[in-house]
């Protein structure tokens, strides 16, 4: 094999396959390892979170307290599944994502409305008859899919009402839904135990080779999949790094290094999520942007559902912002608060972990529903981002606690208005206080 081709294929394959491994990194403890504290109980079951997240929660990076999660994983090899939802006036979304994080479809307030409904989630090539009573079909491109549902939480006192809605989300195999005999179950795979080093070594392609068994080749990806197959990554689960000729293995290692450098550079320069997340049609073959989205916020929603942005640095050019060195403000001029159909929030995360920040008032985000905010005399809003509580009452009311070190802030706008999506609304600066 030409070593330059091997290196280039490894680099492209790593960027393309990175979302699959990050997805497996989450799926393994939740759906496969029953001994893990994060387990959902296996495939076909919801695990709901009804309490706000705290710094102790580490199931997923950049967690949010706007919409606590409902996790589920589905194995579609034997038959489709049916997702049933209640009627509710509360914002929610149950997005179904494929193994590579591309969204197969959405069930929720924006996409399907507020009425009760039953929705079929089917795997690749499903040609069965859609039974009566099904309100919509989500067609997946992979046989394993995930659901990271979000349901609006008004605050800690709203947890019981939130839980009542979540518990009405229902998962049933199609045979159970129809009350007929179940088909023969699919064979149980020999799941690879997740190892963190799989992301940075040639073992990446061992895990990828296993996962491709659940991901039929798509026509527009056939050329890349063919080149991966030439390296031995066929989807047969038999890729063996030790069997590679030394020159080829070195070329693959170099390709992985190339790809990781490319992703890190792209992620550093990314400022908003407009194109990070979406359906397969929306994302096309822009695999680097998909990888950036996975790197910066795995399972983020597409921009029409929720728009995300943040600050890679402050207005003086310091990257990343560091609250051990200075205090900051964010000023929204009058009429320039984040425009969204549903709501918005700003959440601080400590770096590099991208987890919530422990603080004396247990406040991790500020948004349009935060009680007690003090608006400027002209109707604008100033947030105070710093490690210590501000001395004045008005500033303390608008305090967004930061860690004693580097941090980032994520802005989330749910149901963004066109001005957000077309860029005519601009995110204000993160400004150091003099």
mmCIF file with all atom_site columns, N, CA and C in Angstrom, residues 13 62 98 106 131 133 135 179 204 219 286 297 343 345 350 352-353 363 387 391:
data_model
loop_
_atom_site.group_PDB
_atom_site.id
_atom_site.type_symbol
_atom_site.label_atom_id
_atom_site.label_alt_id
_atom_site.label_comp_id
_atom_site.label_asym_id
_atom_site.label_entity_id
_atom_site.label_seq_id
_atom_site.pdbx_PDB_ins_code
_atom_site.Cartn_x
_atom_site.Cartn_y
_atom_site.Cartn_z
_atom_site.occupancy
_atom_site.B_iso_or_equiv
_atom_site.pdbx_formal_charge
_atom_site.auth_seq_id
_atom_site.auth_comp_id
_atom_site.auth_asym_id
_atom_site.auth_atom_id
_atom_site.pdbx_PDB_model_num
ATOM 1  N N  . UNK A 1 13  ? -10.163 9.240  7.788  1.00 0.00 ? 13  UNK A N  1
ATOM 2  C CA . UNK A 1 13  ? -10.974 8.276  8.512  1.00 0.00 ? 13  UNK A CA 1
ATOM 3  C C  . UNK A 1 13  ? -11.117 8.624  9.982  1.00 0.00 ? 13  UNK A C  1
ATOM 4  N N  . UNK A 1 62  ? -20.245 19.922 28.991 1.00 0.00 ? 62  UNK A N  1
ATOM 5  C CA . UNK A 1 62  ? -21.111 21.087 28.810 1.00 0.00 ? 62  UNK A CA 1
ATOM 6  C C  . UNK A 1 62  ? -22.574 20.780 29.128 1.00 0.00 ? 62  UNK A C  1
ATOM 7  N N  . UNK A 1 98  ? -27.913 9.146  14.959 1.00 0.00 ? 98  UNK A N  1
ATOM 8  C CA . UNK A 1 98  ? -27.227 7.965  14.464 1.00 0.00 ? 98  UNK A CA 1
ATOM 9  C C  . UNK A 1 98  ? -25.891 7.791  15.177 1.00 0.00 ? 98  UNK A C  1
ATOM 10 N N  . UNK A 1 106 ? -36.540 14.319 14.764 1.00 0.00 ? 106 UNK A N  1
ATOM 11 C CA . UNK A 1 106 ? -36.859 15.013 16.003 1.00 0.00 ? 106 UNK A CA 1
ATOM 12 C C  . UNK A 1 106 ? -38.330 14.818 16.353 1.00 0.00 ? 106 UNK A C  1
ATOM 13 N N  . UNK A 1 131 ? -47.742 0.808  10.779 1.00 0.00 ? 131 UNK A N  1
ATOM 14 C CA . UNK A 1 131 ? -49.076 0.436  11.273 1.00 0.00 ? 131 UNK A CA 1
ATOM 15 C C  . UNK A 1 131 ? -49.960 1.643  11.545 1.00 0.00 ? 131 UNK A C  1
ATOM 16 N N  . UNK A 1 133 ? -52.096 4.343  13.543 1.00 0.00 ? 133 UNK A N  1
ATOM 17 C CA . UNK A 1 133 ? -51.849 4.955  14.841 1.00 0.00 ? 133 UNK A CA 1
ATOM 18 C C  . UNK A 1 133 ? -50.480 5.570  14.990 1.00 0.00 ? 133 UNK A C  1
ATOM 19 N N  . UNK A 1 135 ? -47.850 8.339  14.219 1.00 0.00 ? 135 UNK A N  1
ATOM 20 C CA . UNK A 1 135 ? -47.956 9.747  13.807 1.00 0.00 ? 135 UNK A CA 1
ATOM 21 C C  . UNK A 1 135 ? -46.782 10.235 12.972 1.00 0.00 ? 135 UNK A C  1
ATOM 22 N N  . UNK A 1 179 ? -48.753 -5.638 20.021 1.00 0.00 ? 179 UNK A N  1
ATOM 23 C CA . UNK A 1 179 ? -49.166 -6.814 20.788 1.00 0.00 ? 179 UNK A CA 1
ATOM 24 C C  . UNK A 1 179 ? -49.144 -8.065 19.916 1.00 0.00 ? 179 UNK A C  1
ATOM 25 N N  . UNK A 1 204 ? -7.927  3.171  17.714 1.00 0.00 ? 204 UNK A N  1
ATOM 26 C CA . UNK A 1 204 ? -9.092  3.907  17.212 1.00 0.00 ? 204 UNK A CA 1
ATOM 27 C C  . UNK A 1 204 ? -9.778  3.111  16.107 1.00 0.00 ? 204 UNK A C  1
ATOM 28 N N  . UNK A 1 219 ? -24.148 5.795  0.040  1.00 0.00 ? 219 UNK A N  1
ATOM 29 C CA . UNK A 1 219 ? -23.577 5.996  -1.303 1.00 0.00 ? 219 UNK A CA 1
ATOM 30 C C  . UNK A 1 219 ? -22.526 7.098  -1.361 1.00 0.00 ? 219 UNK A C  1
ATOM 31 N N  . UNK A 1 286 ? -19.291 17.512 5.197  1.00 0.00 ? 286 UNK A N  1
ATOM 32 C CA . UNK A 1 286 ? -18.412 18.380 5.979  1.00 0.00 ? 286 UNK A CA 1
ATOM 33 C C  . UNK A 1 286 ? -18.109 17.698 7.313  1.00 0.00 ? 286 UNK A C  1
ATOM 34 N N  . UNK A 1 297 ? -19.224 20.103 21.900 1.00 0.00 ? 297 UNK A N  1
ATOM 35 C CA . UNK A 1 297 ? -20.507 19.934 22.590 1.00 0.00 ? 297 UNK A CA 1
ATOM 36 C C  . UNK A 1 297 ? -21.271 18.741 22.064 1.00 0.00 ? 297 UNK A C  1
ATOM 37 N N  . UNK A 1 343 ? -36.636 30.333 25.041 1.00 0.00 ? 343 UNK A N  1
ATOM 38 C CA . UNK A 1 343 ? -35.896 30.982 26.125 1.00 0.00 ? 343 UNK A CA 1
ATOM 39 C C  . UNK A 1 343 ? -34.407 30.976 25.788 1.00 0.00 ? 343 UNK A C  1
ATOM 40 N N  . UNK A 1 345 ? -30.164 31.159 27.764 1.00 0.00 ? 345 UNK A N  1
ATOM 41 C CA . UNK A 1 345 ? -29.375 31.063 28.986 1.00 0.00 ? 345 UNK A CA 1
ATOM 42 C C  . UNK A 1 345 ? -27.897 31.226 28.660 1.00 0.00 ? 345 UNK A C  1
ATOM 43 N N  . UNK A 1 350 ? -15.860 25.238 33.613 1.00 0.00 ? 350 UNK A N  1
ATOM 44 C CA . UNK A 1 350 ? -14.417 25.293 33.838 1.00 0.00 ? 350 UNK A CA 1
ATOM 45 C C  . UNK A 1 350 ? -13.697 24.511 32.749 1.00 0.00 ? 350 UNK A C  1
ATOM 46 N N  . UNK A 1 352 ? -10.015 22.510 31.563 1.00 0.00 ? 352 UNK A N  1
ATOM 47 C CA . UNK A 1 352 ? -10.390 21.910 30.276 1.00 0.00 ? 352 UNK A CA 1
ATOM 48 C C  . UNK A 1 352 ? -11.561 20.933 30.357 1.00 0.00 ? 352 UNK A C  1
ATOM 49 N N  . UNK A 1 353 ? -12.106 20.695 31.571 1.00 0.00 ? 353 UNK A N  1
ATOM 50 C CA . UNK A 1 353 ? -13.094 19.630 31.719 1.00 0.00 ? 353 UNK A CA 1
ATOM 51 C C  . UNK A 1 353 ? -14.432 19.934 31.063 1.00 0.00 ? 353 UNK A C  1
ATOM 52 N N  . UNK A 1 363 ? -25.210 28.715 41.590 1.00 0.00 ? 363 UNK A N  1
ATOM 53 C CA . UNK A 1 363 ? -25.712 29.257 40.318 1.00 0.00 ? 363 UNK A CA 1
ATOM 54 C C  . UNK A 1 363 ? -24.719 28.891 39.225 1.00 0.00 ? 363 UNK A C  1
ATOM 55 N N  . UNK A 1 387 ? -14.895 35.347 39.830 1.00 0.00 ? 387 UNK A N  1
ATOM 56 C CA . UNK A 1 387 ? -14.732 34.278 40.814 1.00 0.00 ? 387 UNK A CA 1
ATOM 57 C C  . UNK A 1 387 ? -15.411 34.622 42.134 1.00 0.00 ? 387 UNK A C  1
ATOM 58 N N  . UNK A 1 391 ? -19.618 43.107 45.168 1.00 0.00 ? 391 UNK A N  1
ATOM 59 C CA . UNK A 1 391 ? -19.987 43.748 46.430 1.00 0.00 ? 391 UNK A CA 1
ATOM 60 C C  . UNK A 1 391 ? -21.368 44.399 46.378 1.00 0.00 ? 391 UNK A C  1
#
